[in-house]
Amino acid sequence: MTAPTQDTRAPKKKVYFVSLGCPKNQVDTEIMLGVVRDQGHELVGSAEEADTLVVNTCGFIEEAKQESIETILELAQAKTAGVRKRLVVAGCLSQRYPEELAREMPEVDNFLGSADMLGLAQVLQGGAERMGVSPLSRRAYLYDHTTPRQVSGRIHSAYLKIAEGCDRPCAFCIIPKLRGPQRSRTIASIVAEAETLVAAGARELCLVAQDLTTYGTDLDERPSFEKLLDGLCQVRDLKWIRLHYAFPTTVSDGLIAQIASEPKIATYIDVPLQHVDTDVLKRMRRGYTEKVVRNLVDRLRAQSNYIYLRTTMLVGHPGETEEGFQRLYDFIEEGQVDHLGVFPWSREDGTPSALLPGRVDPELAEERRLALMELQEEIRQAKHEALIGEVLEVMVEGVSDESEFLLEGRHEGQAPGIDGKVILTDGAAEPGQFVRARVTQVEAVDLVATLEL
């Protein structure tokens, strides 16, 4: 008589997630969601229901660190209110301050770093060591098309991470210490994941990396980013490929031509310029000058198809004078930027900028930030008013947050979550469906449109 087989799997867990930070972090969280799913555990919608609490943290700037710490403390409080709950802290904050967090937060049961998403499997099985933060190197973990992943939110738009880490020496940036050196995936792996995402319902793929435009430079065969885009454009039923986080000096003429002419590549590019004043850029160790920035904008604007430009600027960096800020202000005033984010400099230990003289008073930095954002609001209003009467192709997102009787979507020049949306006042359409809509009015951030039949 054969003895009954023992089930050695860990008991089924109820897992609650909080994901903070950038889209790259969201992909990491979705990998951990895939781990939970593949192990047969259950995802729940509140901390109260869960026996395992996971927060994927951000450690980029001071504001993000504070949000991460506050979230950990909130979940720690939820843990004490329950029975035998486990608290797991993952991501960049753990990678940056592992020993400090472990010492100051005894209520945290497990720490995982920015390359330790798969380590959640061992945590859920039981027996994992408290400190699971791995060192970062060129051989550090990099997910691929075989990695479990469960896309969160609406399935018709998904992020696709093509590389991890960064090799650039920017003086203000801690990312290389949080994410490690650049590690690119192969074209075959990226295309395979794209096909899987599209088969599951994605119609838009937003490509993310610390620097898209140095993709492949760390691989033996050195495939170019343009070649990767050629491969992705062959994926059937994929409508938009959106480009995030390109570096100014590596946006080639060939790439710009691809964006302008290839129907599947959205006429949109996110290029964090950070500043235009040459002296400030030198202090930032960005490796380019104001002339390079202006040349990039000129090349984008020379295309027959309009390319939407999103960028971020950093104000209050050590050494930013009134004259330097005025050059930045004048550049924005020219109206060539479509979407703008502005951040005050944050002193981050371990970065060269933290040691520079010529500090700008934080209140002055905030004044400069507000001045740029107020200017850009005026520019955005004018750009939006120029679209009244125009017919745009819009990807429907679903029912509007404003009213159950309205739909909302995005046109080609709007990335998810950051660039506003198009409110559709009539008609019916399914999420992920592409429609033609005529702009009828503008709001502070959004466009209002009616469906064209």
Tab-separated table of C-alpha atoms in Angstrom:
chain	number	residue	atom	x	y	z
A	1	MET	CA	0.000	0.000	0.000
A	2	THR	CA	1.431	3.348	-1.058
A	3	ALA	CA	1.716	5.967	1.660
A	4	PRO	CA	-0.236	9.184	0.984
A	5	THR	CA	1.855	11.961	-0.531
A	6	GLN	CA	2.459	14.849	1.846
A	7	ASP	CA	1.762	18.378	0.593
A	8	THR	CA	4.938	20.260	1.518
A	9	ARG	CA	3.789	23.602	0.168
A	10	ALA	CA	3.477	26.540	2.549
A	11	PRO	CA	-0.039	27.381	3.699
A	12	LYS	CA	-1.915	29.747	1.409
A	13	LYS	CA	-1.220	33.377	2.289
A	14	LYS	CA	-3.344	36.494	1.867
A	15	VAL	CA	-1.035	39.207	0.556
A	16	TYR	CA	-1.582	42.974	0.422
A	17	PHE	CA	0.681	45.245	-1.662
A	18	VAL	CA	1.546	48.931	-1.683
A	19	SER	CA	3.675	50.076	-4.624
A	20	LEU	CA	5.426	53.463	-4.466
A	21	GLY	CA	7.629	55.394	-6.861
A	22	CYS	CA	8.155	55.268	-10.589
A	23	PRO	CA	6.789	53.015	-13.372
A	24	LYS	CA	9.977	50.944	-13.180
A	25	ASN	CA	9.057	50.204	-9.577
A	26	GLN	CA	5.553	49.292	-10.720
A	27	VAL	CA	7.006	46.615	-13.008
A	28	ASP	CA	8.971	45.237	-10.044
A	29	THR	CA	5.790	45.114	-7.997
A	30	GLU	CA	4.002	43.306	-10.823
A	31	ILE	CA	6.738	40.677	-10.788
A	32	MET	CA	6.117	40.135	-7.081
A	33	LEU	CA	2.393	39.929	-7.836
A	34	GLY	CA	3.258	37.201	-10.335
A	35	VAL	CA	5.228	35.355	-7.649
A	36	VAL	CA	2.193	35.471	-5.349
A	37	ARG	CA	-0.099	34.224	-8.122
A	38	ASP	CA	2.189	31.404	-9.275
A	39	GLN	CA	2.621	30.122	-5.729
A	40	GLY	CA	-1.146	29.908	-5.306
A	41	HIS	CA	-1.461	32.639	-2.707
A	42	GLU	CA	-4.264	35.212	-2.666
A	43	LEU	CA	-4.008	38.941	-3.340
A	44	VAL	CA	-6.306	41.011	-1.140
A	45	GLY	CA	-7.388	44.634	-1.298
A	46	SER	CA	-6.761	45.793	2.267
A	47	ALA	CA	-4.184	45.432	5.012
A	48	GLU	CA	-6.873	44.231	7.394
A	49	GLU	CA	-7.619	41.162	5.267
A	50	ALA	CA	-3.975	40.199	4.796
A	51	ASP	CA	-1.558	38.076	6.766
A	52	THR	CA	1.393	39.328	4.675
A	53	LEU	CA	1.953	43.042	4.014
A	54	VAL	CA	4.395	44.096	1.263
A	55	VAL	CA	5.505	47.638	0.434
A	56	ASN	CA	7.743	48.286	-2.573
A	57	THR	CA	9.576	51.485	-1.650
A	58	CYS	CA	11.219	54.406	-3.419
A	59	GLY	CA	14.456	55.978	-2.149
A	60	PHE	CA	15.230	58.474	-4.903
A	61	ILE	CA	14.755	61.869	-3.212
A	62	GLU	CA	13.847	63.075	0.272
A	63	GLU	CA	10.126	63.408	-0.432
A	64	ALA	CA	9.961	59.854	-1.790
A	65	LYS	CA	11.928	58.510	1.176
A	66	GLN	CA	9.527	60.148	3.602
A	67	GLU	CA	6.520	58.705	1.786
A	68	SER	CA	8.108	55.252	1.947
A	69	ILE	CA	8.868	55.521	5.666
A	70	GLU	CA	5.364	56.774	6.440
A	71	THR	CA	3.858	53.873	4.488
A	72	ILE	CA	6.025	51.349	6.342
A	73	LEU	CA	4.906	52.792	9.663
A	74	GLU	CA	1.243	52.688	8.613
A	75	LEU	CA	1.552	49.029	7.658
A	76	ALA	CA	3.442	48.318	10.870
A	77	GLN	CA	0.462	49.705	12.770
A	78	ALA	CA	-1.878	47.492	10.734
A	79	LYS	CA	0.379	44.561	11.550
A	80	THR	CA	0.035	45.101	15.299
A	81	ALA	CA	-3.755	45.256	14.942
A	82	GLY	CA	-3.895	41.804	13.368
A	83	VAL	CA	-2.869	38.297	14.269
A	84	ARG	CA	0.486	36.903	13.084
A	85	LYS	CA	0.899	39.341	10.209
A	86	ARG	CA	4.250	39.558	8.404
A	87	LEU	CA	5.612	42.880	7.112
A	88	VAL	CA	7.946	42.856	4.089
A	89	VAL	CA	9.797	45.982	2.886
A	90	ALA	CA	11.224	45.794	-0.639
A	91	GLY	CA	12.752	48.088	-3.242
A	92	CYS	CA	15.076	51.063	-3.391
A	93	LEU	CA	14.817	52.281	0.200
A	94	SER	CA	15.829	48.827	1.450
A	95	GLN	CA	18.662	48.770	-1.052
A	96	ARG	CA	19.917	52.174	0.098
A	97	TYR	CA	19.585	51.837	3.880
A	98	PRO	CA	19.408	48.120	4.761
A	99	GLU	CA	21.234	48.185	8.092
A	100	GLU	CA	19.665	51.446	9.248
A	101	LEU	CA	16.128	50.261	8.494
A	102	ALA	CA	16.725	46.890	10.121
A	103	ARG	CA	17.989	48.616	13.250
A	104	GLU	CA	15.310	51.308	13.467
A	105	MET	CA	12.318	49.191	12.404
A	106	PRO	CA	12.216	45.946	14.374
A	107	GLU	CA	8.581	45.503	13.335
A	108	VAL	CA	9.702	44.693	9.757
A	109	ASP	CA	10.080	40.934	9.297
A	110	ASN	CA	11.878	40.840	5.928
A	111	PHE	CA	13.867	43.249	3.763
A	112	LEU	CA	14.299	42.765	-0.004
A	113	GLY	CA	16.349	45.056	-2.260
A	114	SER	CA	15.744	46.536	-5.698
A	115	ALA	CA	16.826	43.323	-7.459
A	116	ASP	CA	15.234	40.826	-5.064
A	117	MET	CA	11.658	40.555	-6.315
A	118	LEU	CA	11.876	36.783	-6.650
A	119	GLY	CA	13.054	36.585	-3.039
A	120	LEU	CA	9.432	37.097	-2.054
A	121	ALA	CA	8.843	33.448	-2.955
A	122	GLN	CA	11.072	32.255	-0.119
A	123	VAL	CA	9.491	34.757	2.269
A	124	LEU	CA	6.047	33.372	1.504
A	125	GLN	CA	7.288	29.789	1.862
A	126	GLY	CA	8.694	30.585	5.296
A	127	GLY	CA	12.244	30.395	6.555
A	128	ALA	CA	13.707	33.360	4.646
A	129	GLU	CA	16.388	35.354	6.412
A	130	ARG	CA	15.311	38.767	7.624
A	131	MET	CA	17.889	40.584	5.478
A	132	GLY	CA	17.467	39.615	1.830
A	133	VAL	CA	19.077	42.625	0.139
A	134	SER	CA	21.494	41.487	-2.588
A	135	PRO	CA	24.559	43.450	-3.747
A	136	LEU	CA	24.240	45.095	-7.154
A	137	SER	CA	26.592	44.426	-10.072
A	138	ARG	CA	26.408	43.745	-13.794
A	139	ARG	CA	25.353	40.209	-12.852
A	140	ALA	CA	22.579	41.390	-10.546
A	141	TYR	CA	19.098	40.086	-11.225
A	142	LEU	CA	17.326	41.193	-14.410
A	143	TYR	CA	13.861	39.937	-15.219
A	144	ASP	CA	12.981	38.485	-18.635
A	145	HIS	CA	9.992	37.169	-20.579
A	146	THR	CA	9.895	33.966	-18.511
A	147	THR	CA	9.596	35.811	-15.189
A	148	PRO	CA	6.172	35.633	-13.528
A	149	ARG	CA	4.383	38.964	-13.812
A	150	GLN	CA	0.832	40.094	-13.204
A	151	VAL	CA	-0.018	43.469	-14.733
A	152	SER	CA	-1.925	45.678	-12.305
A	153	GLY	CA	-4.615	48.140	-13.295
A	154	ARG	CA	-5.987	48.397	-16.805
A	155	ILE	CA	-4.592	45.748	-19.106
A	156	HIS	CA	-4.761	47.778	-22.333
A	157	SER	CA	-1.706	49.857	-21.326
A	158	ALA	CA	1.372	48.284	-19.742
A	159	TYR	CA	4.941	49.246	-18.879
A	160	LEU	CA	7.752	47.248	-20.429
A	161	LYS	CA	11.174	47.532	-18.805
A	162	ILE	CA	13.940	47.019	-21.364
A	163	ALA	CA	16.956	47.509	-19.077
A	164	GLU	CA	17.905	48.039	-15.467
A	165	GLY	CA	20.453	50.290	-13.799
A	166	CYS	CA	22.520	53.198	-15.073
A	167	ASP	CA	26.175	53.983	-15.816
A	168	ARG	CA	25.910	57.770	-16.038
A	169	PRO	CA	27.785	59.933	-13.477
A	170	CYS	CA	25.128	62.630	-12.869
A	171	ALA	CA	26.188	64.495	-9.730
A	172	PHE	CA	22.729	64.793	-8.154
A	173	CYS	CA	21.512	61.254	-8.785
A	174	ILE	CA	21.600	58.262	-6.434
A	175	ILE	CA	20.032	55.824	-8.924
A	176	PRO	CA	23.234	53.903	-9.832
A	177	LYS	CA	23.631	53.062	-6.135
A	178	LEU	CA	19.978	52.016	-5.879
A	179	ARG	CA	19.707	50.088	-9.145
A	180	GLY	CA	23.264	49.159	-10.056
A	181	PRO	CA	25.046	49.353	-13.419
A	182	GLN	CA	23.154	49.118	-16.691
A	183	ARG	CA	21.894	45.655	-17.594
A	184	SER	CA	20.012	45.348	-20.882
A	185	ARG	CA	17.630	42.571	-21.834
A	186	THR	CA	17.928	40.916	-25.227
A	187	ILE	CA	15.714	42.012	-28.098
A	188	ALA	CA	14.241	38.506	-28.286
A	189	SER	CA	13.237	38.589	-24.611
A	190	ILE	CA	11.667	42.049	-24.856
A	191	VAL	CA	9.719	41.185	-28.006
A	192	ALA	CA	8.538	37.923	-26.434
A	193	GLU	CA	7.204	39.775	-23.389
A	194	ALA	CA	5.578	42.385	-25.641
A	195	GLU	CA	3.760	39.607	-27.505
A	196	THR	CA	2.557	38.143	-24.201
A	197	LEU	CA	1.308	41.519	-22.978
A	198	VAL	CA	-0.491	42.221	-26.258
A	199	ALA	CA	-2.055	38.761	-26.273
A	200	ALA	CA	-3.423	39.582	-22.792
A	201	GLY	CA	-5.033	42.795	-24.062
A	202	ALA	CA	-2.345	45.503	-24.118
A	203	ARG	CA	-2.626	47.968	-26.975
A	204	GLU	CA	-0.057	50.438	-25.654
A	205	LEU	CA	3.384	49.556	-24.315
A	206	CYS	CA	5.318	52.245	-22.465
A	207	LEU	CA	9.036	51.446	-22.669
A	208	VAL	CA	10.928	52.305	-19.494
A	209	ALA	CA	14.547	52.167	-18.331
A	210	GLN	CA	16.881	54.576	-16.580
A	211	ASP	CA	18.104	55.468	-20.081
A	212	LEU	CA	16.347	53.970	-23.110
A	213	THR	CA	18.837	55.386	-25.568
A	214	THR	CA	21.871	53.526	-24.206
A	215	TYR	CA	19.988	50.259	-24.495
A	216	GLY	CA	22.230	47.388	-25.604
A	217	THR	CA	25.587	49.101	-25.104
A	218	ASP	CA	26.396	46.617	-22.314
A	219	LEU	CA	25.586	43.524	-24.413
A	220	ASP	CA	28.217	41.695	-26.460
A	221	GLU	CA	26.272	42.105	-29.711
A	222	ARG	CA	25.524	45.784	-28.884
A	223	PRO	CA	22.019	45.928	-30.407
A	224	SER	CA	20.766	49.471	-30.884
A	225	PHE	CA	17.595	50.933	-29.440
A	226	GLU	CA	16.412	51.614	-32.983
A	227	LYS	CA	16.801	47.917	-33.826
A	228	LEU	CA	14.775	47.009	-30.748
A	229	LEU	CA	12.014	49.354	-31.905
A	230	ASP	CA	12.065	47.677	-35.323
A	231	GLY	CA	11.431	44.362	-33.599
A	232	LEU	CA	8.617	45.707	-31.427
A	233	CYS	CA	6.917	47.281	-34.420
A	234	GLN	CA	6.416	43.766	-35.802
A	235	VAL	CA	4.195	42.754	-32.868
A	236	ARG	CA	0.666	42.279	-34.185
A	237	ASP	CA	-2.215	44.185	-32.591
A	238	LEU	CA	0.154	46.568	-30.816
A	239	LYS	CA	-1.014	50.132	-31.465
A	240	TRP	CA	1.284	52.512	-29.541
A	241	ILE	CA	4.883	52.199	-28.362
A	242	ARG	CA	5.644	55.063	-25.980
A	243	LEU	CA	9.190	56.149	-25.089
A	244	HIS	CA	10.139	57.241	-21.578
A	245	TYR	CA	13.476	58.465	-20.204
A	246	ALA	CA	15.778	59.111	-23.156
A	247	PHE	CA	19.085	60.925	-22.607
A	248	PRO	CA	19.592	64.178	-24.570
A	249	THR	CA	22.961	63.297	-26.108
A	250	THR	CA	21.868	59.878	-27.376
A	251	VAL	CA	18.601	60.819	-29.082
A	252	SER	CA	19.834	60.182	-32.614
A	253	ASP	CA	18.471	61.543	-35.883
A	254	GLY	CA	17.527	57.981	-36.775
A	255	LEU	CA	15.458	57.601	-33.613
A	256	ILE	CA	13.703	60.927	-34.196
A	257	ALA	CA	12.874	59.834	-37.756
A	258	GLN	CA	11.469	56.552	-36.409
A	259	ILE	CA	9.229	58.386	-33.959
A	260	ALA	CA	7.974	60.726	-36.669
A	261	SER	CA	7.366	58.125	-39.360
A	262	GLU	CA	6.623	54.726	-37.778
A	263	PRO	CA	2.851	54.446	-37.123
A	264	LYS	CA	3.253	52.186	-34.093
A	265	ILE	CA	5.651	54.516	-32.270
A	266	ALA	CA	3.719	57.280	-30.524
A	267	THR	CA	4.890	60.748	-31.538
A	268	TYR	CA	6.033	61.355	-27.975
A	269	ILE	CA	9.329	61.233	-26.142
A	270	ASP	CA	10.255	61.800	-22.502
A	271	VAL	CA	13.718	63.386	-22.232
A	272	PRO	CA	14.750	64.574	-18.727
A	273	LEU	CA	16.783	67.647	-19.703
A	274	GLN	CA	17.271	68.773	-16.048
A	275	HIS	CA	18.497	72.268	-17.048
A	276	VAL	CA	19.691	74.364	-19.970
A	277	ASP	CA	22.279	76.667	-18.399
A	278	THR	CA	25.684	75.322	-19.404
A	279	ASP	CA	27.374	76.101	-16.079
A	280	VAL	CA	24.628	74.359	-14.085
A	281	LEU	CA	24.726	71.370	-16.445
A	282	LYS	CA	28.489	71.153	-15.907
A	283	ARG	CA	28.002	71.097	-12.132
A	284	MET	CA	25.373	68.412	-12.604
A	285	ARG	CA	27.874	66.343	-14.652
A	286	ARG	CA	25.332	65.882	-17.411
A	287	GLY	CA	27.901	65.896	-20.203
A	288	TYR	CA	26.215	68.425	-22.494
A	289	THR	CA	25.582	72.151	-22.920
A	290	GLU	CA	22.682	74.484	-23.661
A	291	LYS	CA	23.574	74.229	-27.342
A	292	VAL	CA	22.966	70.466	-27.261
A	293	VAL	CA	19.568	70.943	-25.601
A	294	ARG	CA	18.468	73.488	-28.155
A	295	ASN	CA	19.755	71.375	-31.028
A	296	LEU	CA	17.685	68.436	-29.776
A	297	VAL	CA	14.528	70.546	-29.648
A	298	ASP	CA	15.241	71.944	-33.110
A	299	ARG	CA	15.603	68.416	-34.511
A	300	LEU	CA	12.332	67.325	-32.914
A	301	ARG	CA	10.493	70.352	-34.229
A	302	ALA	CA	11.911	69.946	-37.749
A	303	GLN	CA	9.842	66.792	-38.271
A	304	SER	CA	6.721	66.915	-40.430
A	305	ASN	CA	4.778	65.030	-37.748
A	306	TYR	CA	4.648	66.876	-34.439
A	307	ILE	CA	6.506	65.053	-31.644
A	308	TYR	CA	5.270	65.756	-28.109
A	309	LEU	CA	8.133	66.476	-25.716
A	310	ARG	CA	7.916	65.747	-21.988
A	311	THR	CA	10.794	66.762	-19.758
A	312	THR	CA	11.768	67.387	-16.154
A	313	MET	CA	13.839	70.264	-14.812
A	314	LEU	CA	15.810	70.439	-11.577
A	315	VAL	CA	15.988	73.853	-9.892
A	316	GLY	CA	18.052	74.959	-6.925
A	317	HIS	CA	21.068	72.781	-7.712
A	318	PRO	CA	24.221	74.094	-5.989
A	319	GLY	CA	25.638	76.889	-8.099
A	320	GLU	CA	22.378	77.816	-9.849
A	321	THR	CA	22.557	81.613	-10.015
A	322	GLU	CA	19.752	84.023	-10.863
A	323	GLU	CA	21.263	84.325	-14.325
A	324	GLY	CA	21.348	80.558	-14.736
A	325	PHE	CA	17.740	80.206	-13.649
A	326	GLN	CA	16.697	83.007	-15.996
A	327	ARG	CA	18.188	81.084	-18.937
A	328	LEU	CA	16.062	78.121	-17.936
A	329	TYR	CA	12.978	80.320	-17.558
A	330	ASP	CA	13.561	81.865	-20.995
A	331	PHE	CA	13.881	78.417	-22.538
A	332	ILE	CA	10.554	77.258	-21.068
A	333	GLU	CA	8.917	80.538	-22.091
A	334	GLU	CA	9.663	79.700	-25.720
A	335	GLY	CA	6.922	77.071	-25.449
A	336	GLN	CA	8.706	74.165	-27.070
A	337	VAL	CA	8.008	71.788	-24.160
A	338	ASP	CA	4.582	70.131	-24.109
A	339	HIS	CA	4.669	68.501	-20.673
A	340	LEU	CA	6.878	69.669	-17.817
A	341	GLY	CA	7.742	68.476	-14.342
A	342	VAL	CA	9.916	70.635	-12.068
A	343	PHE	CA	11.623	69.475	-8.881
A	344	PRO	CA	13.752	71.325	-6.330
A	345	TRP	CA	17.197	69.858	-5.714
A	346	SER	CA	17.331	67.399	-2.844
A	347	ARG	CA	20.612	66.848	-1.017
A	348	GLU	CA	21.277	63.118	-1.199
A	349	ASP	CA	24.119	61.599	0.811
A	350	GLY	CA	26.572	59.757	-1.393
A	351	THR	CA	26.150	62.021	-4.425
A	352	PRO	CA	28.795	64.525	-5.619
A	353	SER	CA	26.248	67.350	-5.556
A	354	ALA	CA	25.858	66.913	-1.803
A	355	LEU	CA	29.430	68.188	-1.377
A	356	LEU	CA	29.214	71.212	-3.700
A	357	PRO	CA	29.342	74.815	-2.443
A	358	GLY	CA	26.903	77.472	-3.596
A	359	ARG	CA	23.778	76.056	-1.975
A	360	VAL	CA	20.477	77.641	-2.998
A	361	ASP	CA	18.061	78.446	-0.180
A	362	PRO	CA	15.234	75.828	-0.248
A	363	GLU	CA	12.572	78.558	-0.187
A	364	LEU	CA	14.154	80.201	-3.229
A	365	ALA	CA	14.328	76.853	-5.013
A	366	GLU	CA	10.615	76.342	-4.344
A	367	GLU	CA	9.873	79.839	-5.683
A	368	ARG	CA	11.738	78.977	-8.857
A	369	ARG	CA	9.839	75.717	-9.195
A	370	LEU	CA	6.492	77.474	-8.843
A	371	ALA	CA	7.515	80.175	-11.330
A	372	LEU	CA	8.307	77.564	-13.982
A	373	MET	CA	5.116	75.607	-13.344
A	374	GLU	CA	2.958	78.743	-13.526
A	375	LEU	CA	4.629	79.657	-16.810
A	376	GLN	CA	4.090	76.182	-18.210
A	377	GLU	CA	0.405	76.271	-17.212
A	378	GLU	CA	-0.053	79.326	-19.418
A	379	ILE	CA	1.769	77.605	-22.275
A	380	ARG	CA	-0.274	74.416	-21.881
A	381	GLN	CA	-3.498	76.422	-21.915
A	382	ALA	CA	-2.498	78.065	-25.192
A	383	LYS	CA	-1.457	74.745	-26.736
A	384	HIS	CA	-4.753	73.151	-25.679
A	385	GLU	CA	-6.856	76.032	-27.009
A	386	ALA	CA	-5.124	75.601	-30.380
A	387	LEU	CA	-6.508	72.039	-30.475
A	388	ILE	CA	-10.168	73.115	-30.239
A	389	GLY	CA	-11.929	71.841	-33.355
A	390	GLU	CA	-9.187	69.299	-34.114
A	391	VAL	CA	-9.995	65.582	-34.448
A	392	LEU	CA	-7.652	63.356	-32.422
A	393	GLU	CA	-7.229	59.616	-32.157
A	394	VAL	CA	-7.968	58.669	-28.558
A	395	MET	CA	-7.430	55.426	-26.666
A	396	VAL	CA	-10.367	54.930	-24.324
A	397	GLU	CA	-9.378	54.244	-20.707
A	398	GLY	CA	-12.869	53.641	-19.325
A	399	VAL	CA	-15.507	55.459	-17.305
A	400	SER	CA	-14.375	58.899	-16.166
A	401	ASP	CA	-13.527	59.611	-12.554
A	402	GLU	CA	-15.628	62.773	-12.887
A	403	SER	CA	-18.918	61.077	-13.771
A	404	GLU	CA	-20.288	57.652	-14.642
A	405	PHE	CA	-21.905	59.291	-17.693
A	406	LEU	CA	-18.554	60.278	-19.210
A	407	LEU	CA	-15.674	58.327	-20.688
A	408	GLU	CA	-12.019	59.271	-20.523
A	409	GLY	CA	-9.034	58.440	-22.656
A	410	ARG	CA	-5.706	59.753	-23.898
A	411	HIS	CA	-4.424	60.983	-27.226
A	412	GLU	CA	-1.013	60.127	-28.649
A	413	GLY	CA	0.673	62.994	-26.825
A	414	GLN	CA	-0.501	61.972	-23.344
A	415	ALA	CA	1.276	59.325	-21.271
A	416	PRO	CA	-0.690	57.475	-18.578
A	417	GLY	CA	-1.003	59.179	-15.222
A	418	ILE	CA	1.100	62.290	-15.895
A	419	ASP	CA	-0.040	64.263	-18.939
A	420	GLY	CA	-3.749	64.783	-18.446
A	421	LYS	CA	-6.539	63.060	-20.360
A	422	VAL	CA	-9.350	63.508	-22.854
A	423	ILE	CA	-12.866	63.598	-21.402
A	424	LEU	CA	-15.383	62.116	-23.868
A	425	THR	CA	-18.841	63.589	-23.408
A	426	ASP	CA	-20.840	61.199	-25.539
A	427	GLY	CA	-20.932	57.761	-27.133
A	428	ALA	CA	-19.954	54.313	-25.941
A	429	ALA	CA	-16.614	52.534	-26.213
A	430	GLU	CA	-14.682	49.813	-24.416
A	431	PRO	CA	-11.388	50.305	-22.545
A	432	GLY	CA	-8.517	49.873	-24.975
A	433	GLN	CA	-10.652	50.849	-27.968
A	434	PHE	CA	-9.356	53.591	-30.278
A	435	VAL	CA	-11.817	56.269	-31.346
A	436	ARG	CA	-11.759	59.590	-33.178
A	437	ALA	CA	-12.836	62.577	-31.112
A	438	ARG	CA	-13.208	66.283	-31.837
A	439	VAL	CA	-11.896	68.660	-29.157
A	440	THR	CA	-14.657	71.037	-28.012
A	441	GLN	CA	-13.187	72.749	-24.952
A	442	VAL	CA	-10.254	72.711	-22.551
A	443	GLU	CA	-9.929	72.422	-18.799
A	444	ALA	CA	-6.945	73.154	-16.542
A	445	VAL	CA	-5.142	69.950	-17.491
A	446	ASP	CA	-7.543	67.933	-19.636
A	447	LEU	CA	-9.218	68.201	-23.008
A	448	VAL	CA	-12.968	67.754	-23.563
A	449	ALA	CA	-14.088	66.085	-26.777
A	450	THR	CA	-17.046	64.530	-28.543
A	451	LEU	CA	-16.889	61.287	-30.516
A	452	GLU	CA	-16.756	61.504	-34.279
A	453	LEU	CA	-19.081	58.929	-35.853
